[in-house]
C-alpha cells in the first residue's frame, strides 16, 4: 500500500483503463460487471487519499514515466481537481450497483461486456482530463471519454439513440477540435503544453502578442463550451440524454459535463487568469448572459416536455447555467457556488435519472401521461425522486439551496442585485416543471397500465436512496462540499492577476 | 501590395484556414451523414496542418545529435499530431459505424429524411 502511495495520480487513470481491457476480454456480462464494480469501488479511495494529501500538504506533481515536467507529461493534483476526482469516482461508485439489473433489462446479453468496457474507458477518460496538467493530454483523454460516450449512447434501446449519438459525435468532435486549435495557438506562443509552464511563460509575454492569446482564449472557450453544453451550444444534449440507456444518462449527467466545466475553470483561472485579466474581456459578461438565458429558456422548454427524460435533460441545461453563472461572476462566492453546484447537481441529477431508470425498469415508459399515481405504486423511488427534485428547485434543507445561496451572495458581492431576482425567478420555473411531475405522480389515482409496478430490487433502490439522502445531508453539513470548494475557489482567485 | 506580400508569406496559413472553414461548412450544410463525416475529416486535418507548418524549418533535419547538422525541426508537434491522427481515425471509424447502424435502422443516411420525411423519429 505504501509503495503505491506516490503513484496514486497515475493509478486513478490506469486502474479503469486496465479494467476496460479486462472487461472486454471476459465477454460475459456478469464477469464484466464484477470487474467494473471492483474498479469503480477502488477509485473513490484513491481520490479520497489524494484529496486528503492535497489538503494537508499542497499540490502533488507526478511525472509520467519519470520525465520531469515541463518536458514530460505532468499529472498535477491540487484542491480543485482532487475535489472533482472525488466527485466523479464517488458518484460512479454509488450508482454502479444500479447498472446490473437496469443494463440487463435494456441491453441484449451479447453487448453487456462491451457496455462495461465502454463505461470504464469513459471513466478513465474523464478522470484523465481531470488529473492531467498537460493541455494536449487533456485533449486525448477528452476524446477517449467522448468516443466511449458516443458508443454508450448508441447502445440505447431506441433507434433514435443512434441519431442522437451521431449528432453528439459531430458536435463533440468539433468542440474538441476547436479546443486543440486554441491549445495550438498557446503552444506556438509559448512552446509548452504544460499548463503551469504555459501560465508562467504567458506572464512575461512581450506586448503585441496578446491578440494570439485572446484568439486562443476564444477557441478554448467555444470548444469546451460545446462539450459542457453551454446554451446555445447545447443542441446535442437533449437527444443524447433522452435516448441513451437509463443508467448511462444518470452517469453522464453526473460526470461528463462536470469535467468539461472543470477544464474551463482550469484554463480561465490557472492559465489565462495568471497571464492577464481575462475579466477585462467581456468573457464574464457573455457567460452571465448565456447562463441566465439557459436558466430561463431551458427551464421553459422543460415545462412543456411530456417525456420525463427529455424534461430532465433540459433541466440539466438550466442547472449548468447556474454553474457557469458562478464562473462568470468570478468572485470568491460565485466560484464557490459554481463548484458546490457541480457536486450538488451531480448528486441530484444522478438520483433523478436513476429514479427514471427504475420507473423504466418496472413500467417500460417515462412519458408523464402514463405515470399517473406512480408514487403510490413505487413509493420509495418517488420519495427519492421528490427529494432530489426539491433540491433542484433549491428548497432550504436540500443541497440545492446551498449552491443558490452562494450564487445569490456572489451576485450581491458583484453589485448585480437583479441577478438575485433572476435566480429566484428561474427557481420558480423549476418548481413548475417539478410540481407538474409530483402532482401527476402523487395526487392522481393509479392507472391500470401501472397496476403491477412496484419498487425496484434493492441493488437499484439503494443507490437511489443514497443519492437522495446525500442531497439532504449536503444541505445541512457543508464541511465537505462548501469548505473544499471554498478552498479551491480561494486558490484560483489568488492566482488571478 | 502589402496585403499581397502578407498573403504570399502566409499562404500556408491561408490554405489551412480555407480547409478549416470548408470542412466546417460541409458538416453544417450537407444532409448526408457520410458527407458530414468527410467534412469533419477535412476540418480535423486542417488542424494537423496548423500544428505542423510552424514545426517545419526549411533545411532542418530530425533532431539527431551529429556535428554535421545544426538546424533541427521541432519533433514534438509531429508526435502530437500523430496522436491527433489516431484520435481522428477512431472518430471517423465510430462515426461510419454509427452511419451503418443508422442506415440499417432507418433505411437512409440523409438527415433531412430522418428528421422530416415521414419517418416517425
Coordinates of C-alpha atoms in Angstrom, one line a residue:
Chain A
X1 CA 0.0 0.0 0.0
X2 CA 2.8 2.4 1.0
X3 CA 4.6 1.6 -2.3
X4 CA 1.5 2.6 -4.2
X5 CA 1.0 6.0 -2.5
X6 CA 3.3 8.1 -4.7
X7 CA 1.7 6.7 -7.8
X8 CA -1.9 7.5 -6.9
X9 CA -2.4 10.2 -9.5
X10 CA -1.5 7.7 -12.3
X11 CA -3.4 4.8 -10.7
X12 CA -6.6 7.0 -10.9
X13 CA -6.4 6.5 -14.7
X14 CA -4.5 3.2 -15.1
X15 CA -6.9 1.2 -13.0
X16 CA -10.1 1.9 -15.1
X17 CA -8.0 1.6 -18.3
X18 CA -6.8 -1.9 -17.4
X19 CA -10.3 -2.7 -16.2
X20 CA -11.7 -1.8 -19.6
X21 CA -9.4 -4.2 -21.4
X22 CA -10.2 -6.9 -18.8
X23 CA -13.9 -6.4 -19.2
X24 CA -13.7 -6.6 -23.0
X25 CA -11.8 -9.9 -22.7
X26 CA -14.2 -11.5 -20.3
X27 CA -17.0 -11.4 -22.8
X28 CA -19.7 -12.4 -20.2
X29 CA -21.9 -9.6 -18.9
X30 CA -21.8 -10.8 -15.2
X31 CA -18.0 -11.0 -15.2
X32 CA -17.5 -7.7 -16.8
X33 CA -19.9 -6.1 -14.3
X34 CA -17.8 -7.6 -11.5
X35 CA -14.7 -6.0 -12.9
X36 CA -16.5 -2.7 -13.4
X37 CA -17.8 -2.9 -9.8
X38 CA -14.4 -3.6 -8.3
X39 CA -12.7 -0.9 -10.3
X40 CA -15.3 1.7 -9.5
X41 CA -15.3 0.9 -5.8
X42 CA -11.5 1.2 -5.6
X43 CA -11.3 4.6 -7.2
X44 CA -13.1 6.7 -4.6
X45 CA -10.5 5.6 -2.0
X46 CA -7.7 6.6 -4.3
X47 CA -9.2 10.1 -4.9
X48 CA -10.1 10.5 -1.2
X49 CA -6.5 9.9 -0.2
X50 CA -5.4 12.3 -2.9
X51 CA -7.8 15.0 -1.6
X52 CA -6.6 14.4 1.9
X53 CA -2.9 14.6 0.9
X54 CA -3.6 17.8 -1.1
X55 CA -5.5 19.5 1.7
X56 CA -2.7 18.6 4.1
X57 CA 0.4 19.3 2.2
X58 CA -0.4 21.2 -1.1
X59 CA -0.4 20.3 -4.8
X60 CA 1.1 16.9 -5.9
X61 CA 3.1 16.8 -9.1
X62 CA 3.6 13.4 -10.7
X63 CA 5.9 12.9 -13.7
X64 CA 4.6 10.3 -16.1
X65 CA 7.4 7.8 -17.0
X66 CA 9.8 9.8 -14.9
X67 CA 10.2 12.6 -17.4
X68 CA 10.4 15.8 -15.5
X69 CA 7.8 18.5 -16.3
X70 CA 7.5 20.6 -18.4
X71 CA 9.2 18.2 -20.9
X72 CA 7.2 15.1 -19.9
X73 CA 3.5 14.9 -19.2
X74 CA 2.7 16.0 -15.7
X75 CA -0.2 14.9 -13.6
X76 CA -0.9 17.7 -11.2
X77 CA -3.4 17.3 -8.4
X78 CA -4.5 20.4 -6.4
X79 CA -7.6 21.0 -4.3
X80 CA -9.7 21.8 -7.3
X81 CA -9.1 18.6 -9.3
X82 CA -8.9 16.4 -6.3
X83 CA -12.4 17.6 -5.5
X84 CA -13.7 16.9 -9.0
X85 CA -11.9 13.5 -9.0
X86 CA -13.6 12.5 -5.7
X87 CA -17.0 13.6 -7.1
X88 CA -16.7 11.6 -10.3
X89 CA -15.3 8.4 -8.7
X90 CA -17.7 8.8 -5.8
X91 CA -20.9 9.2 -7.9
X92 CA -19.6 6.4 -10.1
X93 CA -19.2 4.1 -7.1
X94 CA -22.6 4.9 -5.7
X95 CA -24.6 4.3 -8.9
X96 CA -22.6 1.3 -10.2
X97 CA -24.8 -1.4 -8.4
X98 CA -27.8 0.0 -10.2
X99 CA -26.3 -0.8 -13.6
X100 CA -26.5 -4.6 -13.3
X101 CA -30.3 -5.0 -13.4
X102 CA -31.0 -1.9 -15.5
X103 CA -28.5 -2.8 -18.2
X104 CA -29.6 -6.4 -18.2
X105 CA -33.1 -5.2 -18.8
X106 CA -32.3 -2.6 -21.5
X107 CA -29.4 -4.3 -23.4
X108 CA -29.0 -7.7 -25.1
X109 CA -26.7 -10.1 -23.2
X110 CA -24.2 -10.1 -26.1
X111 CA -23.5 -6.4 -25.7
X112 CA -23.2 -6.2 -21.9
X113 CA -19.5 -6.9 -21.6
X114 CA -18.8 -4.2 -24.3
X115 CA -21.0 -1.9 -22.4
X116 CA -18.9 -2.2 -19.2
X117 CA -15.7 -1.9 -21.3
X118 CA -17.0 1.4 -22.8
X119 CA -18.1 2.6 -19.4
X120 CA -14.6 2.0 -17.9
X121 CA -13.0 3.7 -20.9
X122 CA -15.3 6.7 -20.4
X123 CA -14.4 6.8 -16.7
X124 CA -10.7 6.6 -17.4
X125 CA -11.0 9.5 -19.9
X126 CA -13.0 11.7 -17.5
X127 CA -10.6 11.1 -14.6
X128 CA -7.6 11.6 -17.0
X129 CA -8.9 15.0 -18.2
X130 CA -9.3 16.0 -14.5
X131 CA -5.9 14.7 -13.3
X132 CA -3.6 15.8 -16.1
X133 CA -1.6 19.0 -16.1
X134 CA -0.9 18.9 -19.8
X135 CA -3.1 20.6 -22.4
X136 CA -2.7 18.1 -25.2
X137 CA -3.0 15.1 -22.8
X138 CA -6.3 16.6 -21.7
X139 CA -7.5 16.6 -25.4
X140 CA -6.6 12.9 -25.8
X141 CA -8.4 12.0 -22.6
X142 CA -11.4 14.2 -23.6
X143 CA -11.6 12.2 -26.8
X144 CA -11.2 8.9 -25.1
X145 CA -14.1 9.7 -22.8
X146 CA -16.2 11.2 -25.7
X147 CA -15.7 8.3 -28.1
X148 CA -16.7 5.9 -25.3
X149 CA -19.7 8.1 -24.6
X150 CA -20.9 8.1 -28.2
X151 CA -20.8 4.3 -28.2
X152 CA -22.6 4.2 -24.8
X153 CA -25.4 6.5 -26.1
X154 CA -25.7 4.5 -29.3
X155 CA -26.5 1.4 -27.2
X156 CA -29.8 2.9 -26.2
X157 CA -32.8 0.6 -26.9
X158 CA -34.5 3.1 -29.3
X159 CA -33.2 3.6 -32.9
X160 CA -33.2 7.4 -32.2
X161 CA -30.3 6.8 -29.9
X162 CA -28.2 6.2 -33.0
X163 CA -29.1 9.6 -34.5
X164 CA -28.6 11.2 -31.1
X165 CA -25.1 9.6 -30.8
X166 CA -24.2 10.7 -34.3
X167 CA -25.2 14.3 -33.6
X168 CA -23.2 14.3 -30.4
X169 CA -20.2 12.8 -32.3
X170 CA -20.3 15.7 -34.8
X171 CA -20.6 18.5 -32.3
X172 CA -18.3 16.8 -29.7
X173 CA -15.6 16.4 -32.3
X174 CA -16.0 20.0 -33.5
X175 CA -15.7 21.1 -29.8
X176 CA -12.6 19.0 -29.2
X177 CA -11.0 20.2 -32.4
X178 CA -11.7 23.9 -31.6
X179 CA -10.1 23.2 -28.2
X180 CA -7.0 21.8 -30.0
X181 CA -6.8 24.9 -32.2
X182 CA -6.8 27.0 -29.0
X183 CA -4.1 24.9 -27.4
X184 CA -2.1 25.1 -30.7
X185 CA -2.0 28.9 -30.5
X186 CA -0.8 28.7 -26.9
X187 CA 1.9 26.2 -28.0
X188 CA 3.0 28.4 -30.9
X189 CA 3.4 31.3 -28.5
X190 CA 5.0 29.6 -25.5
X191 CA 6.5 26.4 -26.9
X192 CA 5.0 24.5 -23.9
X193 CA 2.0 22.3 -23.3
X194 CA 2.3 22.1 -19.5
X195 CA -0.5 24.2 -18.0
X196 CA 1.7 25.6 -15.2
X197 CA 4.5 26.3 -17.6
X198 CA 2.2 28.0 -20.2
X199 CA 0.9 30.3 -17.5
X200 CA 4.4 31.2 -16.3
X201 CA 5.5 31.9 -19.9
X202 CA 2.4 33.9 -20.8
X203 CA 3.1 36.1 -17.8
X204 CA 6.2 37.5 -19.4
X205 CA 5.0 37.6 -23.0
X206 CA 6.1 40.7 -25.0
X207 CA 3.4 43.2 -25.8
X208 CA 1.9 42.8 -29.3
X209 CA 1.3 39.1 -29.0
X210 CA -1.8 39.4 -26.8
X211 CA -4.1 39.1 -29.9
X212 CA -3.0 35.5 -30.3
X213 CA -3.7 34.7 -26.6
X214 CA -7.2 36.2 -27.0
X215 CA -7.8 34.1 -30.1
X216 CA -6.7 31.1 -28.2
X217 CA -9.0 32.0 -25.4
X218 CA -11.9 32.3 -27.8
X219 CA -11.2 28.9 -29.3
X220 CA -10.8 27.1 -26.0
X221 CA -14.0 28.8 -24.7
X222 CA -16.2 27.8 -27.6
X223 CA -14.7 24.3 -27.8
X224 CA -15.1 23.4 -24.2
X225 CA -18.5 25.1 -24.0
X226 CA -19.7 22.8 -26.7
X227 CA -18.6 19.8 -24.5
X228 CA -20.2 21.2 -21.4
X229 CA -23.4 22.2 -23.3
X230 CA -23.4 25.8 -22.5
X231 CA -26.6 27.4 -24.0
X232 CA -26.8 27.9 -27.1
X233 CA -24.2 25.2 -27.8
X234 CA -26.4 22.5 -26.2
X235 CA -28.1 21.0 -29.3
X236 CA -26.6 17.6 -28.8
X237 CA -27.6 17.1 -25.2
X238 CA -31.4 16.6 -25.1
X239 CA -31.4 13.8 -27.7
X240 CA -28.2 12.2 -26.3
X241 CA -29.6 12.1 -22.7
X242 CA -33.1 11.1 -23.8
X243 CA -32.3 8.0 -25.8
X244 CA -29.2 6.7 -24.0
X245 CA -29.7 3.7 -21.7
X246 CA -31.2 5.0 -18.4
X247 CA -28.1 4.3 -16.3
X248 CA -25.8 5.9 -18.9
X249 CA -27.9 9.1 -18.7
X250 CA -27.5 9.2 -14.9
X251 CA -23.8 8.6 -15.2
X252 CA -23.2 11.2 -17.9
X253 CA -25.4 13.9 -16.3
X254 CA -23.5 13.5 -13.1
X255 CA -20.0 13.4 -14.6
X256 CA -19.3 14.2 -18.2
X257 CA -20.4 17.9 -18.4
X258 CA -18.9 18.5 -15.0
X259 CA -15.4 17.5 -16.2
X260 CA -15.8 19.9 -19.2
X261 CA -16.7 22.7 -16.7
X262 CA -13.6 21.8 -14.7
X263 CA -11.4 22.1 -17.8
X264 CA -12.9 25.6 -18.5
X265 CA -12.3 26.7 -14.9
X266 CA -8.7 25.4 -15.1
X267 CA -8.0 27.3 -18.3
X268 CA -9.6 30.5 -17.2
X269 CA -8.1 30.8 -13.7
X270 CA -4.9 28.8 -13.9
X271 CA -3.7 29.6 -17.4
X272 CA -5.2 32.7 -18.8
X273 CA -6.0 34.3 -15.5
X274 CA -2.4 34.2 -14.4
X275 CA -1.2 35.9 -17.5
X276 CA -3.7 38.6 -18.0
X277 CA -7.1 39.8 -16.7
X278 CA -9.5 37.8 -18.8
X279 CA -12.3 39.5 -16.9
X280 CA -11.3 42.7 -18.8
X281 CA -12.6 40.9 -21.9
X282 CA -16.4 40.6 -22.0
X283 CA -16.0 36.8 -21.3
X284 CA -17.6 37.0 -17.8
X285 CA -20.4 39.1 -19.2
X286 CA -21.0 36.7 -22.0
X287 CA -21.1 33.9 -19.6
X288 CA -23.6 35.6 -17.3
X289 CA -25.9 36.5 -20.2
X290 CA -25.8 32.9 -21.7
X291 CA -26.2 31.4 -18.2
X292 CA -29.3 33.4 -17.5
X293 CA -30.6 32.6 -20.9
X294 CA -30.1 28.9 -20.2
X295 CA -31.7 29.2 -16.8
X296 CA -34.9 30.6 -18.4
X297 CA -35.2 29.2 -21.9
X298 CA -34.2 25.6 -21.0
X299 CA -36.4 25.6 -17.9
X300 CA -39.3 26.9 -20.0
X301 CA -38.8 24.1 -22.6
X302 CA -38.7 21.6 -19.7
X303 CA -42.2 22.8 -18.5
X304 CA -43.8 21.7 -21.8
X305 CA -41.9 18.4 -22.3
X306 CA -44.0 15.3 -22.0
X307 CA -41.0 12.9 -21.9
X308 CA -39.5 13.0 -18.4
X309 CA -36.0 12.0 -19.5
X310 CA -36.0 14.9 -22.0
X311 CA -37.5 17.2 -19.4
X312 CA -34.6 16.4 -17.0
X313 CA -32.1 16.9 -19.9
X314 CA -33.4 20.4 -20.4
X315 CA -33.3 20.9 -16.7
X316 CA -29.6 19.9 -16.8
X317 CA -29.0 22.7 -19.3
X318 CA -30.6 25.2 -16.9
X319 CA -28.6 23.8 -14.0
X320 CA -25.4 24.1 -16.0
X321 CA -26.4 27.7 -16.4
X322 CA -26.2 28.2 -12.6
X323 CA -22.7 26.7 -12.6
X324 CA -21.4 28.9 -15.4
X325 CA -23.1 31.9 -13.8
X326 CA -20.8 31.4 -10.8
X327 CA -17.8 31.1 -13.1
X328 CA -18.9 34.3 -15.0
X329 CA -19.2 36.3 -11.8
X330 CA -15.6 35.1 -11.0
X331 CA -15.6 36.2 -7.3
X332 CA -15.0 34.0 -4.2
X333 CA -18.6 33.3 -3.5
X334 CA -19.5 32.8 -7.2
X335 CA -16.8 30.3 -7.8
X336 CA -17.6 28.5 -4.6
X337 CA -21.2 28.4 -5.6
X338 CA -20.4 27.1 -9.0
X339 CA -18.1 24.4 -7.7
X340 CA -20.5 23.4 -5.0
X341 CA -23.3 23.2 -7.6
X342 CA -21.1 20.9 -9.7
X343 CA -21.3 18.4 -6.8
X344 CA -24.9 19.1 -5.8
X345 CA -26.2 19.0 -9.3
X346 CA -24.4 15.7 -9.9
X347 CA -26.0 14.1 -6.8
X348 CA -29.5 15.4 -7.6
X349 CA -29.5 14.7 -11.3
X350 CA -27.9 11.3 -10.6
X351 CA -30.8 10.5 -8.3
X352 CA -33.5 11.8 -10.7
X353 CA -32.2 9.9 -13.7
X354 CA -31.8 6.8 -11.6
X355 CA -35.4 7.1 -10.5
X356 CA -36.4 7.3 -14.1
X357 CA -34.3 4.3 -14.8
X358 CA -36.1 2.4 -12.0
X359 CA -39.5 3.5 -13.4
X360 CA -38.5 2.4 -16.9
X361 CA -37.4 -0.9 -15.4
X362 CA -40.8 -1.5 -13.9
X363 CA -43.2 0.2 -16.3
X364 CA -41.3 0.4 -19.6
X365 CA -42.1 4.1 -20.2
X366 CA -41.1 7.5 -18.8
X367 CA -43.9 9.5 -20.5
X368 CA -45.5 11.7 -17.9
X369 CA -49.0 10.9 -19.2
X370 CA -48.5 7.2 -18.5
X371 CA -47.3 7.6 -14.9
X372 CA -50.4 8.9 -13.1
X373 CA -50.3 7.6 -9.5
X374 CA -46.8 6.1 -9.8
X375 CA -46.0 7.5 -6.3
X376 CA -48.4 5.0 -4.7
X377 CA -47.0 2.0 -6.6
X378 CA -43.3 2.9 -6.3
X379 CA -43.3 4.9 -3.1
X380 CA -39.6 4.7 -2.2
X381 CA -38.5 5.5 -5.7
X382 CA -40.7 8.5 -5.9
X383 CA -39.8 9.8 -2.4
X384 CA -36.1 9.8 -3.6
X385 CA -37.2 11.5 -6.8
X386 CA -39.2 14.1 -4.9
X387 CA -36.3 14.9 -2.5
X388 CA -33.9 15.3 -5.4
X389 CA -36.5 17.4 -7.3
X390 CA -36.9 19.7 -4.4
X391 CA -33.1 20.0 -4.3
X392 CA -33.3 21.1 -7.9
X393 CA -35.7 23.9 -7.0
X394 CA -33.4 25.0 -4.2
X395 CA -35.6 24.3 -1.2
X396 CA -33.9 25.2 2.1
X397 CA -32.8 22.0 3.8
X398 CA -31.5 20.5 0.5
X399 CA -28.1 20.9 -1.1
X400 CA -29.6 22.9 -4.0
X401 CA -30.3 25.7 -1.5
X402 CA -26.6 26.0 -0.5
X403 CA -25.4 26.5 -4.1
X404 CA -28.1 29.0 -4.9
X405 CA -27.3 30.9 -1.6
X406 CA -23.7 31.2 -2.6
X407 CA -24.7 32.4 -6.1
X408 CA -27.1 35.0 -4.7
X409 CA -24.3 36.2 -2.3
X410 CA -21.9 36.3 -5.3
X411 CA -24.4 38.4 -7.3
X412 CA -24.7 40.9 -4.4
X413 CA -20.9 41.0 -3.9
X414 CA -20.5 41.9 -7.6
X415 CA -23.2 44.6 -7.2
X416 CA -25.6 42.8 -9.6
X417 CA -28.7 42.5 -7.5
X418 CA -31.0 41.9 -10.5
X419 CA -29.3 38.6 -10.8
X420 CA -30.6 37.6 -7.4
X421 CA -34.2 38.0 -8.7
X422 CA -33.4 36.1 -11.9
X423 CA -32.0 33.2 -9.8
X424 CA -35.2 33.2 -7.8
X425 CA -37.5 33.5 -10.8
X426 CA -35.8 30.7 -12.6
X427 CA -36.1 28.5 -9.5
X428 CA -39.9 29.2 -9.7
X429 CA -39.9 27.9 -13.2
X430 CA -38.1 24.8 -11.9
X431 CA -40.8 24.5 -9.4
X432 CA -43.4 24.5 -12.2
X433 CA -42.0 21.6 -14.1
X434 CA -41.1 19.7 -10.9
X435 CA -44.6 20.3 -9.5
X436 CA -46.2 19.1 -12.7
X437 CA -44.5 15.7 -12.2
X438 CA -45.1 15.5 -8.5
X439 CA -48.8 16.3 -9.0
X440 CA -49.2 13.5 -11.5
X441 CA -47.1 11.0 -9.5
X442 CA -48.7 11.5 -6.1
X443 CA -52.1 13.0 -6.4
X444 CA -53.7 11.1 -9.3
X445 CA -55.2 7.7 -9.0
X446 CA -53.0 4.9 -10.4
X447 CA -53.9 3.9 -14.0
X448 CA -54.3 0.2 -14.9
X449 CA -51.2 0.4 -17.0
X450 CA -49.0 0.7 -13.9
X451 CA -51.1 -1.6 -11.7
X452 CA -48.2 -4.1 -11.4
X453 CA -45.5 -1.6 -10.8
X454 CA -43.5 -1.9 -7.5
X455 CA -40.3 -0.5 -6.1
X456 CA -37.3 -2.0 -7.9
X457 CA -34.9 -4.6 -6.3
X458 CA -32.6 -3.4 -3.6
X459 CA -29.5 -3.2 -5.8
X460 CA -31.3 -0.4 -7.8
X461 CA -33.1 1.1 -4.8
X462 CA -30.1 1.6 -2.6
X463 CA -28.0 3.8 -4.9
X464 CA -31.1 5.9 -5.5
X465 CA -31.8 6.4 -1.8
X466 CA -28.1 7.1 -1.0
X467 CA -28.1 9.9 -3.6
X468 CA -31.3 11.3 -2.3
X469 CA -30.0 11.2 1.3
X470 CA -26.8 12.9 0.2
X471 CA -29.0 15.7 -1.3
X472 CA -30.4 16.3 2.2
X473 CA -27.1 15.7 4.0
X474 CA -25.1 18.2 2.0
X475 CA -27.9 20.7 2.6
X476 CA -27.0 20.7 6.3
X477 CA -23.4 19.6 6.6
X478 CA -21.4 21.7 4.1
X479 CA -18.0 20.9 5.5
X480 CA -17.0 18.6 2.7
X481 CA -18.6 20.5 -0.2
X482 CA -18.6 24.2 0.6
X483 CA -15.4 24.1 2.6
X484 CA -13.3 22.3 -0.1
X485 CA -15.0 24.3 -2.9
X486 CA -14.2 27.5 -1.0
X487 CA -10.6 26.5 -0.6
X488 CA -10.3 25.6 -4.2
X489 CA -12.0 28.9 -5.2
X490 CA -9.7 30.9 -2.9
X491 CA -6.6 29.3 -4.6
X492 CA -8.0 30.1 -8.0
X493 CA -8.9 33.7 -7.2
X494 CA -5.5 34.3 -5.6
X495 CA -3.8 33.1 -8.8
X496 CA -5.7 35.7 -10.9
X497 CA -3.8 38.8 -12.0
Chain B
X1 CA 1.0 45.4 -52.3
X2 CA 1.5 44.9 -48.6
X3 CA -1.6 42.8 -48.5
X4 CA -0.3 40.7 -51.3
X5 CA 3.1 40.1 -49.6
X6 CA 1.3 39.2 -46.4
X7 CA -0.7 36.7 -48.4
X8 CA 2.3 35.2 -50.1
X9 CA 4.3 35.0 -46.9
X10 CA 1.5 33.2 -45.1
X11 CA -0.1 31.3 -47.9
X12 CA 0.2 28.1 -46.0
X13 CA -2.0 29.5 -43.2
X14 CA -4.5 30.7 -45.8
X15 CA -4.7 27.2 -47.1
X16 CA -5.1 25.9 -43.5
X17 CA -7.9 28.3 -42.7
X18 CA -9.6 27.6 -46.1
X19 CA -9.6 23.9 -45.3
X20 CA -10.9 24.5 -41.8
X21 CA -13.8 26.6 -43.0
X22 CA -14.6 24.2 -45.9
X23 CA -14.8 21.3 -43.5
X24 CA -16.9 23.1 -41.0
X25 CA -19.2 24.3 -43.8
X26 CA -19.7 20.7 -45.1
X27 CA -20.6 19.5 -41.6
X28 CA -23.2 22.2 -41.3
X29 CA -24.6 22.4 -44.8
X30 CA -24.8 18.7 -46.0
X31 CA -27.6 16.5 -45.1
X32 CA -25.9 13.2 -46.0
X33 CA -24.2 11.8 -42.9
X34 CA -21.2 10.3 -44.8
X35 CA -20.6 13.7 -46.3
X36 CA -20.8 15.3 -42.9
X37 CA -18.1 12.9 -41.7
X38 CA -16.0 13.8 -44.8
X39 CA -16.3 17.5 -43.8
X40 CA -15.4 16.6 -40.2
X41 CA -12.3 14.8 -41.5
X42 CA -11.2 17.9 -43.6
X43 CA -11.8 20.1 -40.5
X44 CA -9.6 17.9 -38.3
X45 CA -6.9 17.6 -41.0
X46 CA -6.6 21.4 -41.3
X47 CA -5.7 21.5 -37.6
X48 CA -3.0 18.9 -38.2
X49 CA -1.6 21.4 -40.7
X50 CA -1.9 24.2 -38.2
X51 CA 0.4 22.4 -35.8
X52 CA 2.8 21.0 -38.4
X53 CA 3.6 24.1 -40.5
X54 CA 5.4 26.1 -37.8
X55 CA 7.3 23.0 -36.8
X56 CA 9.0 22.5 -40.1
X57 CA 12.1 24.6 -40.7
X58 CA 13.3 24.6 -44.3
X59 CA 16.6 22.7 -44.4
X60 CA 16.1 21.5 -40.8
X61 CA 16.6 17.8 -40.1
X62 CA 15.4 15.4 -37.5
X63 CA 16.9 16.2 -34.1
X64 CA 19.8 13.8 -34.2
X65 CA 22.9 15.0 -32.4
X66 CA 25.5 15.0 -35.1
X67 CA 28.2 17.6 -35.7
X68 CA 27.2 17.9 -39.4
X69 CA 23.7 19.2 -38.6
X70 CA 23.0 22.4 -36.7
X71 CA 19.4 23.1 -37.7
X72 CA 16.6 20.9 -36.4
X73 CA 12.8 20.7 -36.9
X74 CA 10.9 20.6 -33.7
X75 CA 9.7 16.9 -33.4
X76 CA 7.1 17.5 -30.7
X77 CA 4.3 18.8 -33.0
X78 CA 4.8 15.8 -35.3
X79 CA 4.4 13.5 -32.3
X80 CA 1.3 15.4 -31.1
X81 CA -0.3 15.2 -34.5
X82 CA 0.5 11.5 -34.8
X83 CA -1.7 11.2 -31.7
X84 CA -4.3 13.5 -33.1
X85 CA -4.5 11.5 -36.3
X86 CA -5.1 8.3 -34.2
X87 CA -8.0 10.1 -32.4
X88 CA -9.3 11.4 -35.8
X89 CA -9.2 7.9 -37.3
X90 CA -11.0 6.5 -34.3
X91 CA -13.7 9.2 -34.5
X92 CA -14.2 8.6 -38.2
X93 CA -14.4 4.8 -37.7
X94 CA -17.0 5.2 -34.9
X95 CA -18.9 7.8 -37.0
X96 CA -19.0 5.5 -40.0
X97 CA -20.1 2.5 -37.8
X98 CA -23.0 4.7 -36.5
X99 CA -23.9 5.6 -40.1
X100 CA -24.1 1.9 -41.0
X101 CA -26.3 1.3 -38.0
X102 CA -28.5 4.3 -38.8
X103 CA -28.8 3.1 -42.4
X104 CA -30.0 -0.3 -41.1
X105 CA -32.5 1.2 -38.7
X106 CA -33.9 4.0 -40.9
X107 CA -33.1 2.8 -44.5
X108 CA -31.4 6.2 -45.3
X109 CA -28.3 8.2 -44.4
X110 CA -29.9 11.6 -45.2
X111 CA -30.6 13.6 -42.1
X112 CA -33.4 15.5 -43.9
X113 CA -35.3 12.3 -44.5
X114 CA -34.7 11.0 -40.9
X115 CA -36.0 14.2 -39.4
X116 CA -38.6 15.3 -41.9
X117 CA -39.5 12.7 -44.5
X118 CA -42.4 10.7 -43.0
X119 CA -40.2 8.6 -40.7
X120 CA -41.5 8.5 -37.2
X121 CA -38.4 9.6 -35.3

